XYZ file of C-alpha atoms in Angstrom:
714
model
C -75.860 43.255 -142.227
C -77.038 44.865 -139.331
C -75.997 48.336 -137.649
C -73.504 47.899 -134.696
C -76.550 47.967 -132.072
C -77.855 44.785 -133.940
C -77.865 41.182 -132.029
C -76.587 39.621 -135.089
C -73.835 40.195 -137.396
C -72.628 38.922 -140.518
C -68.729 38.464 -141.274
C -67.952 37.740 -144.890
C -64.753 35.647 -145.267
C -62.250 34.930 -148.139
C -63.302 31.437 -148.759
C -66.772 32.366 -150.081
C -68.750 31.266 -146.795
C -70.200 33.741 -144.241
C -70.364 33.811 -140.249
C -73.037 35.034 -138.190
C -72.249 36.412 -134.816
C -74.924 36.255 -132.360
C -74.940 38.601 -129.272
C -77.676 37.414 -127.218
C -76.870 38.518 -123.814
C -74.977 42.018 -124.296
C -76.039 44.952 -122.245
C -73.537 47.127 -124.307
C -75.430 49.629 -126.782
C -72.917 49.193 -129.305
C -71.282 45.485 -129.103
C -68.032 44.742 -131.276
C -68.687 41.618 -133.312
C -64.829 41.057 -133.172
C -64.262 41.289 -129.634
C -65.093 38.436 -127.091
C -65.782 40.390 -123.937
C -67.061 38.613 -120.391
C -70.074 40.572 -120.580
C -71.448 39.133 -124.049
C -71.878 35.595 -125.004
C -71.261 34.941 -128.691
C -71.912 31.654 -130.944
C -70.098 31.497 -134.419
C -72.186 29.790 -136.498
C -70.676 28.994 -140.293
C -72.905 29.214 -143.409
C -72.502 25.579 -144.561
C -74.334 23.918 -147.311
C -77.284 21.832 -147.496
C -75.777 18.375 -146.943
C -73.645 19.459 -144.084
C -76.581 21.030 -142.552
C -78.481 17.811 -142.946
C -75.599 15.583 -141.425
C -75.416 18.519 -138.319
C -79.107 17.292 -137.437
C -78.506 13.885 -136.559
C -76.085 15.110 -133.637
C -76.831 16.730 -130.615
C -77.158 20.284 -131.405
C -76.716 23.079 -128.514
C -78.446 25.383 -130.820
C -81.886 23.268 -130.490
C -82.132 24.336 -126.925
C -82.848 28.131 -127.765
C -86.071 28.858 -127.204
C -88.652 30.394 -130.348
C -88.665 33.639 -128.785
C -84.854 34.122 -128.339
C -84.691 32.782 -132.120
C -87.439 35.440 -133.262
C -85.828 38.181 -131.492
C -82.542 37.181 -133.794
C -84.371 37.110 -136.847
C -85.972 40.608 -135.989
C -82.527 41.899 -136.179
C -81.633 40.540 -139.550
C -81.789 42.818 -142.106
C -84.127 42.676 -145.325
C -81.292 40.480 -147.396
C -82.780 37.141 -148.101
C -79.193 35.782 -147.821
C -78.698 36.558 -144.273
C -81.689 34.587 -143.181
C -80.992 31.813 -145.771
C -77.455 31.394 -143.792
C -79.710 31.401 -140.660
C -81.947 28.939 -141.543
C -78.981 26.454 -142.992
C -77.670 26.322 -139.240
C -79.780 23.336 -137.919
C -83.288 22.229 -137.879
C -84.692 24.518 -135.213
C -83.356 27.308 -136.980
C -84.731 25.989 -140.557
C -88.156 25.881 -138.769
C -88.186 29.233 -136.384
C -87.057 30.916 -139.769
C -90.170 29.162 -141.558
C -92.929 30.419 -138.799
C -91.175 33.943 -138.259
C -91.671 35.106 -142.253
C -94.417 37.252 -142.750
C -93.904 38.865 -145.870
C -92.870 37.154 -148.914
C -91.860 38.568 -152.712
C -91.463 36.021 -155.218
C -89.855 36.760 -158.514
C -91.847 34.135 -160.497
C -95.306 32.583 -159.777
C -93.779 29.283 -160.502
C -91.862 29.328 -157.323
C -95.226 30.030 -155.444
C -96.262 26.224 -154.153
C -92.811 25.724 -152.707
C -92.430 29.245 -151.019
C -95.797 28.591 -149.532
C -95.150 25.279 -148.044
C -92.046 26.786 -146.685
C -93.774 29.562 -145.074
C -97.038 28.918 -144.182
C -97.596 31.918 -141.618
C -97.119 34.765 -144.304
C -99.464 37.654 -143.808
C -98.157 39.973 -146.943
C -97.787 38.407 -150.010
C -96.363 40.588 -152.783
C -96.504 39.616 -156.727
C -95.743 42.585 -158.248
C -92.341 41.195 -159.170
C -93.852 38.398 -161.083
C -94.824 39.339 -164.915
C -97.356 36.523 -165.009
C -99.323 34.987 -162.355
C -101.792 32.314 -163.405
C -105.414 31.426 -161.773
C -103.799 28.384 -160.541
C -101.171 30.410 -158.604
C -103.855 32.607 -156.741
C -105.925 29.130 -156.147
C -102.825 27.820 -154.501
C -102.511 31.376 -152.353
C -105.903 30.866 -151.423
C -105.764 27.571 -150.179
C -102.268 27.741 -148.561
C -102.824 31.011 -146.595
C -106.471 30.947 -145.572
C -106.027 32.369 -141.937
C -102.825 34.242 -142.446
C -103.101 36.356 -145.809
C -103.573 39.960 -145.102
C -102.298 41.529 -147.939
C -101.656 40.829 -151.587
C -99.919 43.069 -154.346
C -100.653 42.243 -158.073
C -99.962 45.770 -159.362
C -97.425 44.885 -162.390
C -98.493 41.381 -162.750
C -100.631 39.576 -165.471
C -102.393 36.321 -166.931
C -104.938 35.957 -163.859
C -108.789 36.610 -164.224
C -111.821 37.072 -162.050
C -111.605 33.275 -161.178
C -108.057 33.680 -159.484
C -108.894 36.579 -157.460
C -112.143 34.866 -156.593
C -110.027 32.150 -155.111
C -108.296 34.383 -152.900
C -111.215 36.732 -151.901
C -113.416 33.629 -150.972
C -110.649 31.648 -149.295
C -108.879 34.454 -147.109
C -111.050 35.654 -144.696
C -108.167 37.788 -143.043
C -107.629 39.596 -146.218
C -107.934 43.304 -145.930
C -105.711 45.156 -148.678
C -105.737 44.155 -152.503
C -103.795 46.017 -155.056
C -104.881 45.303 -158.798
C -103.393 48.425 -160.238
C -102.551 48.241 -163.902
C -104.753 45.315 -164.314
C -106.205 46.642 -167.909
C -108.029 43.366 -168.732
C -109.906 43.026 -165.489
C -113.702 43.431 -166.026
C -116.991 43.924 -163.781
C -116.646 39.964 -163.248
C -113.452 40.393 -161.474
C -114.868 43.635 -159.487
C -117.727 41.354 -158.401
C -115.118 38.673 -157.173
C -113.458 41.290 -154.961
C -116.813 42.242 -153.395
C -116.898 38.815 -151.820
C -113.754 39.962 -149.541
C -115.677 41.168 -146.681
C -113.380 42.776 -144.575
C -111.399 44.601 -147.042
C -110.196 48.144 -146.128
C -107.796 49.016 -148.860
C -108.265 48.298 -152.395
C -105.936 49.874 -155.505
C -107.854 49.514 -158.972
C -105.614 52.117 -160.818
C -105.826 51.963 -164.754
C -108.502 48.917 -164.529
C -110.159 50.703 -167.150
C -112.600 47.927 -168.268
C -114.286 48.113 -164.720
C -117.678 49.835 -164.871
C -120.436 51.404 -162.490
C -121.762 47.666 -162.261
C -118.514 46.452 -161.027
C -117.853 49.185 -158.875
C -121.217 48.938 -157.138
C -120.700 45.143 -156.694
C -117.543 46.057 -154.484
C -119.366 48.800 -152.457
C -121.771 46.440 -151.602
C -119.511 43.781 -150.716
C -116.899 45.698 -149.113
C -118.208 48.213 -146.716
C -115.481 48.387 -144.302
C -113.346 50.031 -147.170
C -111.160 52.613 -145.470
C -109.011 53.412 -148.871
C -110.088 53.088 -152.258
C -107.753 53.939 -155.516
C -109.862 54.418 -158.844
C -107.214 56.150 -160.976
C -107.853 55.958 -164.534
C -110.573 53.818 -164.407
C -112.317 55.231 -167.426
C -115.799 53.305 -167.414
C -116.815 54.643 -163.663
C -119.414 57.483 -163.802
C -120.995 59.709 -161.458
C -123.483 56.697 -160.524
C -120.625 54.435 -159.220
C -118.680 57.032 -157.176
C -121.983 57.924 -155.726
C -122.936 54.066 -154.801
C -119.460 53.687 -153.154
C -120.279 57.318 -151.139
C -123.418 55.631 -149.507
C -122.375 52.090 -149.257
C -118.905 52.603 -147.659
C -118.927 55.211 -144.672
C -115.464 54.010 -143.420
C -113.751 55.734 -146.261
C -110.676 57.778 -144.936
C -108.740 57.979 -148.446
C -110.230 58.488 -152.438
C -108.515 59.005 -155.379
C -110.746 59.648 -158.399
C -108.202 61.045 -160.432
C -108.520 61.158 -164.374
C -112.129 59.613 -163.606
C -114.775 60.854 -165.899
C -117.421 62.234 -163.011
C -118.853 65.577 -162.647
C -119.693 67.462 -159.727
C -122.966 65.422 -159.542
C -121.263 62.508 -157.040
C -119.609 65.335 -155.199
C -122.512 66.082 -152.358
C -122.246 62.053 -151.674
C -118.554 62.059 -151.528
C -118.158 65.045 -148.965
C -120.739 63.678 -146.816
C -118.620 60.599 -146.093
C -118.029 61.337 -142.186
C -114.536 60.149 -142.188
C -112.991 61.353 -145.312
C -109.551 62.742 -144.881
C -107.827 62.474 -148.246
C -109.706 63.048 -151.760
C -107.799 63.360 -155.227
C -109.313 65.108 -158.024
C -106.445 65.334 -160.444
C -107.469 65.464 -164.301
C -111.240 65.549 -163.740
C -112.107 67.485 -166.653
C -115.708 67.453 -166.238
C -115.812 69.355 -162.924
C -116.094 73.204 -163.559
C -116.705 76.221 -161.609
C -120.235 76.270 -161.976
C -120.572 72.577 -160.610
C -118.233 73.421 -157.461
C -120.308 76.412 -156.914
C -123.795 74.463 -156.621
C -122.293 71.777 -154.176
C -123.758 73.043 -150.521
C -122.640 70.287 -148.473
C -119.563 70.596 -146.263
C -116.757 68.146 -145.152
C -115.209 68.658 -141.640
C -112.768 65.930 -141.939
C -111.450 66.394 -145.036
C -107.442 67.125 -144.787
C -105.773 66.522 -148.289
C -107.136 68.016 -151.692
C -105.583 67.279 -154.590
C -107.000 69.484 -157.466
C -104.136 69.332 -160.048
C -104.854 69.497 -163.876
C -108.166 70.563 -163.394
C -108.131 72.625 -166.382
C -112.071 73.954 -166.093
C -111.905 75.156 -162.703
C -110.755 78.873 -161.485
C -110.654 80.679 -158.276
C -114.157 81.141 -158.123
C -115.238 77.349 -158.181
C -112.152 76.350 -156.073
C -112.975 79.222 -153.170
C -116.496 77.968 -153.126
C -115.129 74.251 -152.777
C -112.609 75.615 -149.776
C -115.386 77.231 -147.975
C -116.958 73.876 -147.412
C -113.861 72.135 -146.298
C -112.227 74.094 -143.426
C -110.183 71.199 -141.945
C -107.687 71.150 -145.023
C -104.336 70.538 -144.112
C -102.567 69.574 -147.733
C -103.692 71.811 -150.964
C -102.252 70.766 -154.462
C -103.253 72.772 -157.436
C -100.333 71.811 -159.626
C -100.844 72.817 -163.436
C -103.684 75.142 -162.017
C -105.038 78.201 -163.483
C -103.224 81.798 -162.449
C -102.557 82.219 -158.645
C -104.108 85.541 -158.106
C -104.869 87.551 -155.107
C -108.407 86.587 -155.162
C -107.264 82.970 -155.498
C -104.864 83.227 -152.703
C -107.782 85.026 -150.291
C -109.485 82.199 -150.375
C -107.137 80.175 -148.055
C -107.400 82.607 -145.247
C -109.897 80.628 -143.357
C -107.814 77.409 -143.486
C -106.700 77.718 -139.833
C -104.448 74.002 -140.270
C -103.017 74.408 -143.569
C -99.483 73.281 -143.493
C -98.817 72.366 -147.488
C -99.346 74.021 -150.526
C -98.265 72.692 -153.985
C -98.711 74.879 -157.090
C -96.332 73.171 -159.583
C -96.444 74.611 -162.901
C -98.891 77.428 -162.243
C -98.572 81.090 -163.155
C -98.001 82.437 -159.787
C -98.549 86.403 -159.517
C -96.590 88.624 -157.057
C -99.354 89.606 -155.372
C -101.096 86.266 -155.206
C -97.867 84.994 -153.464
C -98.283 87.869 -150.955
C -101.693 87.459 -150.151
C -101.011 83.693 -149.667
C -97.966 84.564 -147.183
C -100.489 86.858 -145.621
C -103.503 84.361 -145.490
C -101.835 81.151 -144.350
C -100.749 81.012 -140.642
C -98.393 78.243 -140.310
C -96.970 76.614 -143.616
C -94.377 74.034 -143.249
C -94.051 72.917 -147.374
C -94.169 75.295 -150.460
C -93.863 73.856 -153.870
C -93.425 76.087 -156.653
C -91.730 73.760 -158.833
C -91.877 75.189 -162.710
C -93.915 78.302 -161.644
C -93.597 80.967 -164.195
C -93.937 84.615 -162.531
C -92.223 83.824 -159.289
C -90.082 87.207 -158.207
C -87.747 87.981 -155.639
C -90.071 90.359 -154.382
C -92.917 87.849 -154.099
C -90.714 84.778 -152.506
C -88.863 86.941 -150.157
C -92.007 88.225 -148.886
C -93.247 84.824 -148.418
C -90.327 83.572 -146.794
C -90.131 86.130 -144.132
C -93.680 85.452 -143.231
C -93.283 81.550 -143.080
C -90.045 80.792 -141.070
C -90.930 77.332 -140.024
C -91.028 76.419 -143.768
C -89.011 72.965 -143.736
C -89.975 72.395 -147.341
C -89.357 74.438 -150.181
C -89.410 73.567 -154.067
C -88.290 76.293 -156.540
C -87.144 74.040 -159.468
C -86.885 76.119 -162.724
C -88.450 79.342 -161.160
C -85.702 81.061 -163.332
C -86.168 84.669 -162.475
C -85.283 84.732 -158.759
C -81.722 85.650 -157.671
C -79.387 86.096 -154.837
C -81.843 88.193 -153.229
C -84.457 85.212 -152.916
C -81.764 82.740 -151.690
C -80.629 85.600 -148.837
C -84.306 85.524 -147.688
C -84.692 81.885 -147.666
C -81.247 80.887 -145.941
C -82.047 83.734 -143.265
C -85.560 83.464 -142.565
C -85.727 79.461 -143.173
C -83.306 77.901 -140.852
C -84.971 74.687 -140.139
C -85.492 73.846 -143.898
C -84.680 70.120 -144.150
C -85.436 69.852 -148.190
C -84.700 72.513 -150.677
C -85.036 72.239 -154.090
C -83.756 74.997 -156.435
C -82.654 73.018 -159.937
C -81.898 75.413 -163.124
C -82.513 78.511 -161.117
C -80.006 80.284 -163.381
C -79.856 84.064 -162.184
C -78.570 82.846 -158.774
C -74.522 83.138 -158.677
C -72.084 80.833 -156.896
C -71.795 83.368 -154.160
C -75.759 83.120 -153.435
C -75.530 79.223 -153.259
C -72.581 79.650 -150.197
C -75.177 80.742 -148.046
C -77.089 77.517 -147.977
C -74.250 76.121 -145.932
C -74.050 78.958 -143.861
C -77.383 79.373 -142.729
C -79.131 76.036 -143.221
C -77.575 73.505 -140.941
C -80.580 71.176 -140.936
C -81.008 70.161 -144.370
C -81.549 66.742 -145.366
C -82.493 66.756 -149.327
C -80.731 69.493 -151.405
C -80.996 69.457 -155.115
C -78.805 72.238 -156.932
C -78.733 70.410 -160.460
C -77.821 72.784 -163.331
C -76.623 75.673 -161.358
C -73.389 78.023 -161.120
C -72.294 75.965 -158.163
C -68.667 75.981 -157.426
C -66.040 74.435 -154.870
C -66.528 77.363 -152.378
C -70.431 76.408 -152.619
C -69.872 72.637 -152.021
C -67.343 73.948 -149.139
C -70.475 75.675 -147.396
C -72.731 72.744 -148.054
C -70.301 70.339 -146.325
C -71.457 71.681 -142.986
C -74.776 70.452 -143.634
C -73.676 67.280 -141.457
C -77.397 65.636 -141.961
C -77.788 65.440 -145.549
C -78.368 62.285 -147.104
C -79.331 63.201 -150.585
C -77.644 65.781 -152.621
C -78.062 66.148 -156.554
C -75.420 68.389 -158.150
C -75.282 67.264 -161.910
C -74.634 69.679 -164.662
C -72.697 71.700 -162.036
C -69.785 72.388 -164.595
C -67.713 74.625 -162.015
C -67.391 72.028 -159.423
C -64.122 69.641 -158.893
C -62.864 67.236 -156.785
C -62.012 69.688 -154.271
C -65.635 70.659 -153.419
C -66.204 66.895 -153.534
C -63.614 66.266 -150.999
C -65.136 68.810 -148.615
C -68.528 66.932 -148.871
C -67.273 63.486 -148.421
C -65.639 64.993 -144.756
C -68.467 66.941 -143.807
C -71.808 64.445 -144.797
C -70.786 61.097 -143.390
C -74.489 60.336 -143.757
C -75.008 61.056 -147.566
C -77.035 57.887 -149.401
C -77.621 59.812 -152.574
C -75.283 61.254 -154.737
C -75.865 62.873 -158.573
C -73.076 63.995 -160.318
C -74.650 63.777 -163.952
C -72.387 65.641 -166.365
C -70.642 67.202 -163.619
C -67.263 66.954 -166.106
C -64.777 68.135 -163.361
C -65.362 65.161 -161.373
C -62.506 62.757 -161.443
C -61.412 59.430 -159.643
C -60.133 61.551 -156.769
C -63.598 62.835 -155.894
C -65.292 59.800 -156.266
C -62.514 58.228 -154.224
C -63.313 60.738 -151.193
C -66.973 60.216 -151.394
C -66.426 56.378 -151.041
C -64.203 56.658 -148.065
C -66.321 59.449 -146.390
C -69.699 58.104 -147.035
C -70.112 54.622 -146.060
C -74.023 54.804 -146.080
C -73.843 55.434 -149.866
C -76.502 53.698 -151.940
C -77.272 55.494 -154.867
C -74.522 57.548 -157.252
C -74.780 59.062 -160.884
C -71.669 59.494 -162.627
C -72.860 59.562 -166.193
C -70.748 61.241 -168.557
C -68.118 62.095 -165.649
C -65.617 61.584 -168.482
C -62.600 61.698 -166.431
C -63.680 58.760 -164.152
C -61.992 55.387 -164.529
C -61.586 52.058 -162.774
C -59.966 53.511 -160.029
C -63.391 54.935 -159.156
C -65.070 51.597 -159.176
C -62.581 50.062 -156.967
C -63.201 52.700 -154.375
C -66.894 52.283 -154.805
C -66.766 48.397 -154.208
C -66.038 49.318 -150.540
C -69.831 50.967 -149.992
C -71.530 47.815 -149.354
C -74.980 49.409 -149.376
C -74.833 50.499 -152.865
C -78.108 49.383 -154.836
C -77.774 51.978 -157.691
C -74.863 52.821 -160.110
C -75.059 54.971 -163.388
C -71.729 55.502 -164.810
C -72.932 55.838 -168.609
C -70.093 57.518 -170.836
C -67.448 56.897 -168.156
C -63.829 55.447 -169.055
C -64.573 52.150 -167.003
C -63.629 48.670 -168.270
C -64.671 44.894 -166.973
C -61.952 45.031 -164.541
C -63.572 47.690 -162.382
C -66.952 46.464 -163.128
C -65.693 43.080 -161.384
C -64.713 44.630 -158.484
C -68.178 46.265 -157.869
C -69.835 43.034 -158.665
C -68.187 41.614 -155.751
C -67.862 44.390 -153.342
C -71.597 45.426 -153.885
C -73.909 42.483 -153.399
C -76.870 44.625 -153.407
C -76.719 46.366 -156.674
C -80.157 46.093 -158.272
C -79.616 48.843 -161.024
C -76.835 49.345 -163.593
C -76.472 51.598 -166.029
C -73.125 50.757 -168.166
C -74.350 52.830 -171.827
C -71.742 53.539 -173.610
C -68.885 52.204 -171.440
C -67.092 50.910 -174.690
C -64.444 49.113 -172.639
C -66.996 46.490 -171.146
C -66.877 43.366 -172.550
C -68.078 39.588 -171.446
C -65.557 39.472 -168.912
C -67.349 41.926 -166.922
C -70.551 40.136 -167.295
C -69.323 36.580 -166.105
C -68.404 38.252 -162.965
C -71.552 40.544 -162.614
C -73.507 37.461 -163.581
C -71.666 35.484 -160.911
C -71.717 38.040 -157.911
C -74.663 40.454 -158.475
C -77.287 38.098 -157.922
C -79.909 41.088 -156.859
C -79.629 42.797 -160.104
C -82.811 43.854 -161.447
C -82.053 46.522 -164.231
C -79.414 46.873 -166.474
C -78.625 49.248 -169.634
C -75.882 47.867 -172.047
C -76.063 49.894 -174.891
C -73.068 50.515 -176.857
C -70.918 47.774 -174.554
C -68.769 45.367 -176.260
C -70.942 42.631 -175.011
C -71.540 39.642 -177.058
C -73.772 36.590 -176.880
C -71.523 35.008 -174.339
C -71.645 37.716 -171.887
C -75.616 38.103 -172.372
C -76.182 34.724 -171.805
C -74.310 34.679 -168.494
C -76.497 37.309 -167.331
C -79.647 35.043 -167.750
C -78.450 33.209 -164.878
C -79.284 36.239 -162.605
C -82.659 35.288 -161.395
C -83.759 38.697 -160.068
C -82.965 40.671 -163.567
C -86.344 42.034 -164.813
C -85.247 45.352 -167.144
C -82.944 45.005 -169.887
C -81.944 47.841 -172.520
C -79.614 46.744 -175.402
C -79.343 49.300 -178.390
C -76.071 49.103 -180.616
C -74.388 46.313 -178.973
C -72.422 45.044 -181.900
C -71.371 41.971 -180.817
C -74.715 40.636 -180.637
C -76.640 38.380 -182.854
C -80.319 37.468 -182.899
C -79.683 33.889 -182.175
C -78.089 35.307 -178.949
C -80.932 37.405 -177.924
C -83.519 34.838 -178.750
C -81.850 32.719 -176.131
C -81.553 35.189 -173.458
C -85.176 36.210 -173.836
C -86.110 32.244 -173.218
C -83.723 31.841 -170.745
C -84.701 34.881 -168.450
C -87.852 34.246 -167.038
C -88.592 37.194 -164.562
C -88.270 39.687 -167.693
C -91.013 42.355 -167.406
C -89.304 44.907 -169.896
C -86.900 44.558 -172.784
C -85.953 47.370 -175.168
C -84.260 46.524 -178.188
C -83.195 48.069 -181.678
C -86.010 47.609 -183.843
C -83.729 46.039 -186.546
C -83.495 42.828 -184.637
C -87.588 42.588 -184.693
C -87.863 40.668 -187.673
C -84.757 38.489 -186.751
C -86.140 37.103 -183.885
C -88.432 34.237 -184.307
C -92.458 35.352 -183.590
C -93.244 32.105 -181.785
C -90.324 33.225 -179.221
C -91.220 36.942 -179.081
C -95.001 35.903 -178.461
C -93.980 33.342 -175.711
C -91.925 36.033 -173.957
C -94.968 38.577 -174.079
C -97.349 35.486 -172.657
C -94.820 35.412 -169.544
C -95.766 39.458 -168.894
C -92.775 40.851 -170.876
C -93.309 44.381 -172.560
C -90.839 44.863 -175.701
C -90.228 48.415 -176.926
C -88.288 48.658 -180.301
C -86.169 51.808 -180.854
C -84.792 53.155 -183.952
C -81.854 55.237 -182.629
C -79.120 56.382 -185.239
C -75.558 55.107 -183.761
C -73.874 57.581 -181.721
C -70.137 57.289 -180.776
C -69.077 60.544 -179.999
C -70.325 62.481 -176.692
C -71.433 66.006 -176.864
C -69.477 68.374 -174.863
C -71.312 69.244 -171.622
C -71.314 72.777 -172.350
C -72.928 72.252 -175.666
C -75.380 69.968 -174.392
C -76.104 72.266 -171.571
C -76.784 75.432 -173.674
C -78.914 73.467 -176.184
C -81.014 72.230 -172.713
C -81.581 75.589 -171.953
C -82.780 76.689 -175.152
C -85.619 74.108 -175.073
C -86.826 75.527 -171.868
C -87.012 78.970 -173.325
């Protein structure tokens, strides 16, 4: 439920019911839901069955005297967990009506639920249908009819099954509509684009991967939706310079334009740069733009602040420098997987006085280029050199000493830097909040201790695949604001170091210990006790982790992602997690050989928010899998080499799980499952991935796995 300062609390009881404690009048900033002081008046409301609620309506109810303003104030303090608001709505008639009028956002799991949901919530302004694998035109017509005056935003980014007719119903009837997300609707054509053009008040439109939309369709949108402020055309392969030019001429209010991987040339850039309010322009992977074309562009854009030209393989420093001279207001630049970063390229940044962020991921960076960049830029706050070759101690040390105000630094896989670089980073950039140093293999364990000694403001730290030890973790535990810590494949850390983290980092929300084999139940239990806000933990292939760890993690009520593949856990431990972690949405139990149907039965009963599960190599049979079919939220399943499953059982589960969007199965099942069933499930919007992986029982020792991984990067 809510934090201590909230007006509403939920207290789970042993009888399966929940109690809401409403603190309406307390002036205390931290009211205690279990105490009853004179300064706070509280009402205890049991979450009862619908039948009992109906009976209560026939009596005189004191809650009916509460004003709508007070009820809305209570609802504002409830968290997003739908069970909390459902409990509230079942109290009495006035609470039910208030909750109906209060809700503004709706995210159904299946379009079949829409008619009842729309009747229940007539004031919805944001409708997210991205979790519905299939949305029909009839469903969209019902949306257009029910939410005529209230709907402002609709998201169909991962849905299928609708056509231009459904889009037209929404666009024509919902006059207040300002946002539509149709990304990944690969079947939509110009007819759908013409329907979108009838939404006259549209301000934000996403059409990523709508590959059948052409210049004609985008022209209809440009003419009809002249209030557009954001337009995403990423991977719209049917659009050319003509279509983009029409957008630039008609949509003068555009602030953000994404043309990534669109087959355009420099011909449309003059019109784009003339947009008076354009702030964000993405040209990622525009392979037809070259140096000559950029140098021919004469127009300036003083409003442009963010430019992404990553993976523009035919642009070198000459063309890029020419473009930069016409965009003096840039604050962020991304040139990932670009040309070689040399002295000449870095010099072109000199007149960008407002530049705050540079991303050069995957580039070849020279020492002279990095030094020139350090001198050219004035007040950088973010630098990303992830997977850049050529980064040396000399260049990086020089850079960080010039930019002591850096708050985000990414040197992932910069394999030539040593303790010298880290010493310069930690002594110069003490204001860092984000530091990524995955696979910096030449940095010693002594070097990593400097992080905790100097960078106390860190919130996110990635030290995956490094020579980190327990003394390093002891130092890092001094970073009390740390919320994300990734220390997977660190073979020298143990429970001792993890105990320090648990004591010093109470705000930790994400912890990655993938293949850190020195971790056992003792360390995990310490984390569970010391980090109550934990939401994500990865313990995959920590082979000493058992059910004791799961029992301790069951106390972390906010846990939503649990990855324990290859751990020595059983159904008993999984059951405890299912009961205690009701917000669990992602579960990976691959190669947990002792998890069987008993675990699935309890998981199905208590983990009703579960959306993704990996059951590969588990001892689950048709019985356990059929139990999971009752989890209405389930969308993604991976099931490889589970010997207890039959084709009939799989077929039954596929039919019963109406919300599935992706299923990964072994190819041996494909000819055994009746083709009409597969076609039926695919028609609902589910994508099948068939794999022919060989059966593997023995886990590779982490030292061998790490050596093989490093050899692949050489």
